[in-house]
Amino acid sequence: MALVTLKELLLPARREKRAVGAFNVANYETALGVLHAAEGEKSPVIIQVYDRLFASCKAADLCGMLERLARRASVPVALHLDHGSCLEHVAVALKAGYTSVMLDGSKLAFEENVKITKLAADLAHAAGCTAEGEIGHVAQGDEGALTRVHEAVEFARTTGVDAMAISIGTVHGYYREEPMIDVVRCAEIANALPELPLVLHGGSGTPLEKVRAVIENGIAKVNIATEYMDTYLKSSYAELKKLDGKFLPTDKFYDPVVDACAAHAARLIRFFAGK
Ligand code: 13P
């Protein structure tokens, strides 16, 4: 089906109070798991790639394969640079064929973040692609890093981003303690920006009732990396143990691993879609 940008996926999602899952992938098997899940659920999906892979030829190499898989999929798929650290990586992504980019300037001072994010958004739009920015910083135990409503509004209006990541209490990776998710703050930002799809980073391990609450209040993209990659690794390890040193062709070895990844992603895609 179609290779699409964030716009086609997230604008209707925001209006319909549902979210599209955005899964980080790093190889053929993790990509296949996401696509099998999305096709099984008849839901669109976002495949995203870590910024660190853009420092070498890995991200562009991966893109060739991802684009081919996405075009063949029976559901719309967006290919996205996750947490782009600089404009060079944004340019690499757009040239390689990703349909969307994130420039993460959330650790910078407000004006600097606005400036660099706007440059990234302009580059993306000139290429017919979309851009995500982040205002507030998604970090462990840092109250001061939560997104301020007035800054979010100015950031969105000035940068022209198509989707905006906000900091409302989630963190990347597994939680050490139960997170405090600020649903009220999320609702205030959403009310101030009624059309703009908001993005939840740090989806892994976030209590699902909180995820549901923020999807009801403007979140239209939920990022999942750690727990999905963990499923891939744990399943690979379990299959390796079963082999007990015997030989098996690699493609056969990975079939059950892809199935485990697909089952994991499907459960989340269904939940985010409110099915
Ligand atoms: P997790 O690793 O916590 O799922 O976070 C994913 C993410 O936000 C990627 O940008």
mmCIF file of C-alpha atoms and ligand atoms in Angstrom:
data_model
loop_
_atom_site.group_PDB
_atom_site.id
_atom_site.type_symbol
_atom_site.label_atom_id
_atom_site.label_comp_id
_atom_site.label_asym_id
_atom_site.label_seq_id
_atom_site.Cartn_x
_atom_site.Cartn_y
_atom_site.Cartn_z
ATOM 1 C CA MET A 1 0.000 0.000 0.000
ATOM 2 C CA ALA A 2 1.178 3.517 0.530
ATOM 3 C CA LEU A 3 4.304 4.911 2.020
ATOM 4 C CA VAL A 4 2.933 7.974 3.845
ATOM 5 C CA THR A 5 4.004 10.836 6.104
ATOM 6 C CA LEU A 6 2.937 11.477 9.687
ATOM 7 C CA LYS A 7 0.258 13.895 8.506
ATOM 8 C CA GLU A 8 -1.901 11.306 6.764
ATOM 9 C CA LEU A 9 -1.706 9.054 9.815
ATOM 10 C CA LEU A 10 -1.867 11.428 12.741
ATOM 11 C CA LEU A 11 -4.379 14.124 11.791
ATOM 12 C CA PRO A 12 -7.302 11.670 11.589
ATOM 13 C CA ALA A 13 -5.990 9.800 14.649
ATOM 14 C CA ARG A 14 -6.006 12.974 16.748
ATOM 15 C CA ARG A 15 -9.545 13.830 15.594
ATOM 16 C CA GLU A 16 -10.768 10.323 16.382
ATOM 17 C CA LYS A 17 -9.038 10.126 19.779
ATOM 18 C CA ARG A 18 -6.866 7.181 18.836
ATOM 19 C CA ALA A 19 -3.111 6.814 18.445
ATOM 20 C CA VAL A 20 -0.799 5.202 15.913
ATOM 21 C CA GLY A 21 2.001 3.031 17.295
ATOM 22 C CA ALA A 22 5.547 4.094 16.381
ATOM 23 C CA PHE A 23 7.977 1.210 16.833
ATOM 24 C CA ASN A 24 11.758 1.421 16.703
ATOM 25 C CA VAL A 25 13.323 -1.223 14.489
ATOM 26 C CA ALA A 26 16.936 -2.081 13.754
ATOM 27 C CA ASN A 27 16.859 -4.991 11.306
ATOM 28 C CA TYR A 28 14.716 -7.064 8.962
ATOM 29 C CA GLU A 29 13.112 -9.181 11.671
ATOM 30 C CA THR A 30 12.065 -6.308 13.941
ATOM 31 C CA ALA A 31 10.660 -4.458 10.899
ATOM 32 C CA LEU A 32 8.769 -7.542 9.751
ATOM 33 C CA GLY A 33 7.269 -8.012 13.222
ATOM 34 C CA VAL A 34 5.804 -4.493 13.143
ATOM 35 C CA LEU A 35 4.440 -4.863 9.616
ATOM 36 C CA HIS A 36 2.883 -8.274 10.226
ATOM 37 C CA ALA A 37 1.192 -6.842 13.319
ATOM 38 C CA ALA A 38 -0.139 -3.753 11.512
ATOM 39 C CA GLU A 39 -1.408 -5.828 8.603
ATOM 40 C CA GLY A 40 -3.078 -8.286 10.972
ATOM 41 C CA GLU A 41 -4.783 -5.410 12.779
ATOM 42 C CA LYS A 42 -5.576 -3.575 9.513
ATOM 43 C CA SER A 43 -4.065 -0.492 11.140
ATOM 44 C CA PRO A 44 -1.529 2.045 9.912
ATOM 45 C CA VAL A 45 1.843 2.078 11.627
ATOM 46 C CA ILE A 46 5.024 4.113 11.993
ATOM 47 C CA ILE A 47 8.414 2.469 11.718
ATOM 48 C CA GLN A 48 11.169 4.543 13.237
ATOM 49 C CA VAL A 49 14.922 4.260 13.349
ATOM 50 C CA TYR A 50 17.307 5.376 16.098
ATOM 51 C CA ASP A 51 19.341 8.513 15.442
ATOM 52 C CA ARG A 52 22.621 6.707 16.175
ATOM 53 C CA LEU A 53 22.175 4.623 13.013
ATOM 54 C CA PHE A 54 22.272 7.852 10.986
ATOM 55 C CA ALA A 55 25.881 8.421 12.001
ATOM 56 C CA SER A 56 26.928 5.633 9.607
ATOM 57 C CA CYS A 57 25.448 4.154 6.442
ATOM 58 C CA LYS A 58 23.215 1.842 8.522
ATOM 59 C CA ALA A 59 20.114 4.060 8.483
ATOM 60 C CA ALA A 60 20.227 4.602 4.719
ATOM 61 C CA ASP A 61 20.874 0.889 4.102
ATOM 62 C CA LEU A 62 17.953 0.003 6.352
ATOM 63 C CA CYS A 63 15.754 2.525 4.559
ATOM 64 C CA GLY A 64 16.147 0.748 1.233
ATOM 65 C CA MET A 65 14.739 -2.407 2.808
ATOM 66 C CA LEU A 66 12.090 -0.615 4.877
ATOM 67 C CA GLU A 67 10.795 1.285 1.881
ATOM 68 C CA ARG A 68 10.417 -1.924 -0.082
ATOM 69 C CA LEU A 69 8.607 -3.642 2.804
ATOM 70 C CA ALA A 70 6.382 -0.613 3.419
ATOM 71 C CA ARG A 71 5.330 -0.319 -0.234
ATOM 72 C CA ARG A 72 4.358 -3.973 -0.232
ATOM 73 C CA ALA A 73 2.372 -3.741 3.031
ATOM 74 C CA SER A 74 -1.429 -3.781 2.933
ATOM 75 C CA VAL A 75 -1.641 -0.830 5.365
ATOM 76 C CA PRO A 76 -0.222 2.726 5.250
ATOM 77 C CA VAL A 77 3.267 2.990 6.721
ATOM 78 C CA ALA A 78 5.418 6.019 7.617
ATOM 79 C CA LEU A 79 9.220 5.776 7.946
ATOM 80 C CA HIS A 80 10.568 8.135 10.575
ATOM 81 C CA LEU A 81 13.904 9.319 11.999
ATOM 82 C CA ASP A 82 13.577 9.122 15.796
ATOM 83 C CA HIS A 83 15.288 11.763 17.995
ATOM 84 C CA GLY A 84 17.378 13.307 15.220
ATOM 85 C CA SER A 85 20.331 14.953 16.924
ATOM 86 C CA CYS A 86 21.382 17.341 14.134
ATOM 87 C CA LEU A 87 20.362 18.759 10.766
ATOM 88 C CA GLU A 88 22.890 16.507 9.011
ATOM 89 C CA HIS A 89 20.985 13.420 10.149
ATOM 90 C CA VAL A 90 17.718 15.031 9.044
ATOM 91 C CA ALA A 91 19.229 15.603 5.605
ATOM 92 C CA VAL A 92 20.531 12.007 5.444
ATOM 93 C CA ALA A 93 17.063 10.707 6.329
ATOM 94 C CA LEU A 94 15.271 12.805 3.722
ATOM 95 C CA LYS A 95 17.768 11.847 1.033
ATOM 96 C CA ALA A 96 17.585 8.153 1.949
ATOM 97 C CA GLY A 97 13.786 8.016 1.620
ATOM 98 C CA TYR A 98 12.392 8.348 5.144
ATOM 99 C CA THR A 99 9.043 10.128 4.959
ATOM 100 C CA SER A 100 9.329 11.904 8.279
ATOM 101 C CA VAL A 101 11.984 13.236 10.623
ATOM 102 C CA MET A 102 12.293 14.298 14.219
ATOM 103 C CA LEU A 103 14.795 16.916 15.272
ATOM 104 C CA ASP A 104 15.144 16.666 19.032
ATOM 105 C CA GLY A 105 16.237 20.046 20.358
ATOM 106 C CA SER A 106 14.574 19.483 23.725
ATOM 107 C CA LYS A 107 17.820 19.811 25.702
ATOM 108 C CA LEU A 108 18.514 23.241 24.174
ATOM 109 C CA ALA A 109 17.303 26.620 25.414
ATOM 110 C CA PHE A 110 13.792 27.412 24.130
ATOM 111 C CA GLU A 111 14.894 29.828 21.371
ATOM 112 C CA GLU A 112 17.595 27.444 20.152
ATOM 113 C CA ASN A 113 15.162 24.564 20.096
ATOM 114 C CA VAL A 114 12.647 26.628 18.106
ATOM 115 C CA LYS A 115 15.313 27.730 15.647
ATOM 116 C CA ILE A 116 16.771 24.312 14.851
ATOM 117 C CA THR A 117 13.388 22.579 14.831
ATOM 118 C CA LYS A 118 12.027 25.135 12.357
ATOM 119 C CA LEU A 119 15.024 24.520 10.077
ATOM 120 C CA ALA A 120 14.377 20.770 10.233
ATOM 121 C CA ALA A 121 10.651 21.244 9.575
ATOM 122 C CA ASP A 122 11.385 23.501 6.593
ATOM 123 C CA LEU A 123 13.797 20.897 5.162
ATOM 124 C CA ALA A 124 11.229 18.142 5.648
ATOM 125 C CA HIS A 125 8.397 20.118 4.087
ATOM 126 C CA ALA A 126 10.534 21.098 1.091
ATOM 127 C CA ALA A 127 11.066 17.367 0.517
ATOM 128 C CA GLY A 128 7.322 16.627 0.821
ATOM 129 C CA CYS A 129 7.878 15.006 4.210
ATOM 130 C CA THR A 130 6.784 15.760 7.779
ATOM 131 C CA ALA A 131 8.565 16.779 10.968
ATOM 132 C CA GLU A 132 8.213 16.099 14.688
ATOM 133 C CA GLY A 133 9.695 18.358 17.357
ATOM 134 C CA GLU A 134 9.963 18.060 21.127
ATOM 135 C CA ILE A 135 9.232 20.733 23.688
ATOM 136 C CA GLY A 136 9.946 20.013 27.341
ATOM 137 C CA HIS A 137 12.344 17.150 27.854
ATOM 138 C CA VAL A 138 11.422 13.512 28.453
ATOM 139 C CA ALA A 139 13.720 12.642 31.374
ATOM 140 C CA GLN A 140 13.696 10.724 34.656
ATOM 141 C CA GLY A 141 12.515 12.588 37.759
ATOM 142 C CA ASP A 142 12.871 16.092 36.340
ATOM 143 C CA GLU A 143 9.720 18.091 37.187
ATOM 144 C CA GLY A 144 11.178 21.213 35.587
ATOM 145 C CA ALA A 145 11.462 19.398 32.262
ATOM 146 C CA LEU A 146 7.695 18.931 31.885
ATOM 147 C CA THR A 147 6.213 20.842 28.940
ATOM 148 C CA ARG A 148 4.790 24.283 29.728
ATOM 149 C CA VAL A 149 1.556 25.049 27.914
ATOM 150 C CA HIS A 150 2.481 28.546 26.693
ATOM 151 C CA GLU A 151 5.858 27.297 25.394
ATOM 152 C CA ALA A 152 4.166 24.417 23.603
ATOM 153 C CA VAL A 153 1.832 26.812 21.820
ATOM 154 C CA GLU A 154 4.617 29.155 20.751
ATOM 155 C CA PHE A 155 6.838 26.230 19.728
ATOM 156 C CA ALA A 156 4.119 24.685 17.562
ATOM 157 C CA ARG A 157 3.173 27.961 15.887
ATOM 158 C CA THR A 158 6.749 29.098 15.221
ATOM 159 C CA THR A 159 8.307 25.848 14.054
ATOM 160 C CA GLY A 160 5.446 24.514 11.910
ATOM 161 C CA VAL A 161 5.979 20.934 13.114
ATOM 162 C CA ASP A 162 3.406 18.328 12.078
ATOM 163 C CA ALA A 163 3.589 16.478 15.397
ATOM 164 C CA MET A 164 4.869 17.580 18.774
ATOM 165 C CA ALA A 165 6.397 15.410 21.500
ATOM 166 C CA ILE A 166 5.573 16.641 24.992
ATOM 167 C CA SER A 167 6.972 15.795 28.391
ATOM 168 C CA ILE A 168 4.211 14.722 30.781
ATOM 169 C CA GLY A 169 5.999 12.241 33.060
ATOM 170 C CA THR A 170 7.007 9.314 30.850
ATOM 171 C CA VAL A 171 10.684 8.386 30.450
ATOM 172 C CA HIS A 172 12.629 6.313 27.950
ATOM 173 C CA GLY A 173 13.440 2.732 28.929
ATOM 174 C CA TYR A 174 11.919 0.704 31.757
ATOM 175 C CA TYR A 175 10.660 2.549 34.836
ATOM 176 C CA ARG A 176 12.350 2.168 38.196
ATOM 177 C CA GLU A 177 9.119 3.237 39.895
ATOM 178 C CA GLU A 178 5.526 3.914 38.913
ATOM 179 C CA PRO A 179 5.529 7.054 36.730
ATOM 180 C CA MET A 180 3.337 10.062 37.515
ATOM 181 C CA ILE A 181 1.689 10.902 34.207
ATOM 182 C CA ASP A 182 0.323 14.446 34.069
ATOM 183 C CA VAL A 183 -2.910 13.888 32.145
ATOM 184 C CA VAL A 184 -4.208 17.363 33.054
ATOM 185 C CA ARG A 185 -1.148 19.018 31.506
ATOM 186 C CA CYS A 186 -1.613 16.895 28.395
ATOM 187 C CA ALA A 187 -5.258 18.004 28.136
ATOM 188 C CA GLU A 188 -4.307 21.670 28.590
ATOM 189 C CA ILE A 189 -1.743 21.470 25.774
ATOM 190 C CA ALA A 190 -4.225 19.623 23.553
ATOM 191 C CA ASN A 191 -6.952 22.188 24.212
ATOM 192 C CA ALA A 192 -4.572 25.015 23.336
ATOM 193 C CA LEU A 193 -3.597 23.242 20.084
ATOM 194 C CA PRO A 194 -6.800 21.506 19.000
ATOM 195 C CA GLU A 195 -5.528 20.271 15.614
ATOM 196 C CA LEU A 196 -1.926 19.294 16.369
ATOM 197 C CA PRO A 197 -1.141 15.608 16.952
ATOM 198 C CA LEU A 198 0.823 15.195 20.197
ATOM 199 C CA VAL A 199 3.427 12.472 20.702
ATOM 200 C CA LEU A 200 4.098 10.330 23.765
ATOM 201 C CA HIS A 201 7.706 9.192 24.056
ATOM 202 C CA GLY A 202 8.815 6.525 26.504
ATOM 203 C CA GLY A 203 5.862 4.244 25.870
ATOM 204 C CA SER A 204 7.522 1.089 27.258
ATOM 205 C CA GLY A 205 6.037 0.020 30.572
ATOM 206 C CA THR A 206 3.780 3.079 30.870
ATOM 207 C CA PRO A 207 0.584 1.978 32.669
ATOM 208 C CA LEU A 208 -1.992 1.326 29.975
ATOM 209 C CA GLU A 209 -4.805 3.202 31.728
ATOM 210 C CA LYS A 210 -2.586 6.313 31.610
ATOM 211 C CA VAL A 211 -1.810 5.718 27.962
ATOM 212 C CA ARG A 212 -5.557 5.489 27.291
ATOM 213 C CA ALA A 213 -6.158 8.723 29.225
ATOM 214 C CA VAL A 214 -3.583 10.709 27.246
ATOM 215 C CA ILE A 215 -4.833 9.303 23.929
ATOM 216 C CA GLU A 216 -8.246 10.691 24.929
ATOM 217 C CA ASN A 217 -6.454 14.007 25.435
ATOM 218 C CA GLY A 218 -4.478 14.708 22.271
ATOM 219 C CA ILE A 219 -1.780 12.025 22.034
ATOM 220 C CA ALA A 220 -1.916 10.576 18.509
ATOM 221 C CA LYS A 221 1.485 8.828 18.288
ATOM 222 C CA VAL A 222 2.897 6.513 20.959
ATOM 223 C CA ASN A 223 6.586 5.592 20.733
ATOM 224 C CA ILE A 224 7.654 2.094 21.738
ATOM 225 C CA ALA A 225 11.272 0.963 21.653
ATOM 226 C CA THR A 226 12.638 -0.797 24.750
ATOM 227 C CA GLU A 227 9.927 -3.377 25.369
ATOM 228 C CA TYR A 228 9.668 -4.278 21.675
ATOM 229 C CA MET A 229 13.425 -4.740 21.310
ATOM 230 C CA ASP A 230 13.406 -6.708 24.548
ATOM 231 C CA THR A 231 10.829 -9.095 23.121
ATOM 232 C CA TYR A 232 13.044 -9.551 20.073
ATOM 233 C CA LEU A 233 16.110 -10.304 22.221
ATOM 234 C CA LYS A 234 14.347 -12.570 24.741
ATOM 235 C CA SER A 235 12.627 -14.514 22.011
ATOM 236 C CA SER A 236 15.922 -14.918 20.107
ATOM 237 C CA TYR A 237 17.567 -16.155 23.277
ATOM 238 C CA ALA A 238 14.758 -18.648 23.968
ATOM 239 C CA GLU A 239 14.989 -20.022 20.414
ATOM 240 C CA LEU A 240 18.756 -20.313 20.718
ATOM 241 C CA LYS A 241 18.373 -22.299 23.930
ATOM 242 C CA LYS A 242 15.887 -24.643 22.242
ATOM 243 C CA LEU A 243 18.413 -25.305 19.470
ATOM 244 C CA ASP A 244 20.886 -26.538 22.041
ATOM 245 C CA GLY A 245 23.867 -26.105 19.721
ATOM 246 C CA LYS A 246 22.238 -27.768 16.697
ATOM 247 C CA PHE A 247 22.287 -26.135 13.257
ATOM 248 C CA LEU A 248 19.211 -24.457 11.781
ATOM 249 C CA PRO A 249 19.156 -22.162 8.710
ATOM 250 C CA THR A 250 18.987 -18.577 9.936
ATOM 251 C CA ASP A 251 15.715 -17.690 8.166
ATOM 252 C CA LYS A 252 13.977 -20.621 9.866
ATOM 253 C CA PHE A 253 15.522 -19.691 13.197
ATOM 254 C CA TYR A 254 13.993 -16.198 13.037
ATOM 255 C CA ASP A 255 10.436 -17.207 12.025
ATOM 256 C CA PRO A 256 9.209 -17.698 15.624
ATOM 257 C CA VAL A 257 11.097 -14.576 16.723
ATOM 258 C CA VAL A 258 9.237 -12.487 14.130
ATOM 259 C CA ASP A 259 5.969 -14.070 15.317
ATOM 260 C CA ALA A 260 6.736 -13.079 18.923
ATOM 261 C CA CYS A 261 7.547 -9.520 17.850
ATOM 262 C CA ALA A 262 4.360 -9.341 15.776
ATOM 263 C CA ALA A 263 2.232 -10.570 18.680
ATOM 264 C CA HIS A 264 3.745 -7.945 20.962
ATOM 265 C CA ALA A 265 3.245 -5.084 18.492
ATOM 266 C CA ALA A 266 -0.277 -6.229 17.560
ATOM 267 C CA ARG A 267 -1.448 -6.058 21.182
ATOM 268 C CA LEU A 268 -0.252 -2.455 21.434
ATOM 269 C CA ILE A 269 -1.512 -1.352 18.007
ATOM 270 C CA ARG A 270 -4.977 -2.676 18.929
ATOM 271 C CA PHE A 271 -4.908 -0.882 22.267
ATOM 272 C CA PHE A 272 -3.735 2.441 20.814
ATOM 273 C CA ALA A 273 -6.460 2.237 18.164
ATOM 274 C CA GLY A 274 -9.054 1.759 20.916
ATOM 275 C CA LYS A 275 -10.212 -1.554 19.480
HETATM 276 P P1 13P B 1 10.789 3.472 25.183
HETATM 277 O O1 13P B 1 12.123 2.886 24.906
HETATM 278 O O2 13P B 1 10.588 3.817 26.622
HETATM 279 O O3 13P B 1 9.662 2.648 24.652
HETATM 280 O O4 13P B 1 10.731 4.879 24.438
HETATM 281 C C1 13P B 1 10.634 4.885 23.047
HETATM 282 C C2 13P B 1 10.758 6.250 22.515
HETATM 283 O O5 13P B 1 10.239 7.194 23.056
HETATM 284 C C3 13P B 1 11.510 6.403 21.266
HETATM 285 O O6 13P B 1 11.603 7.723 20.884
#
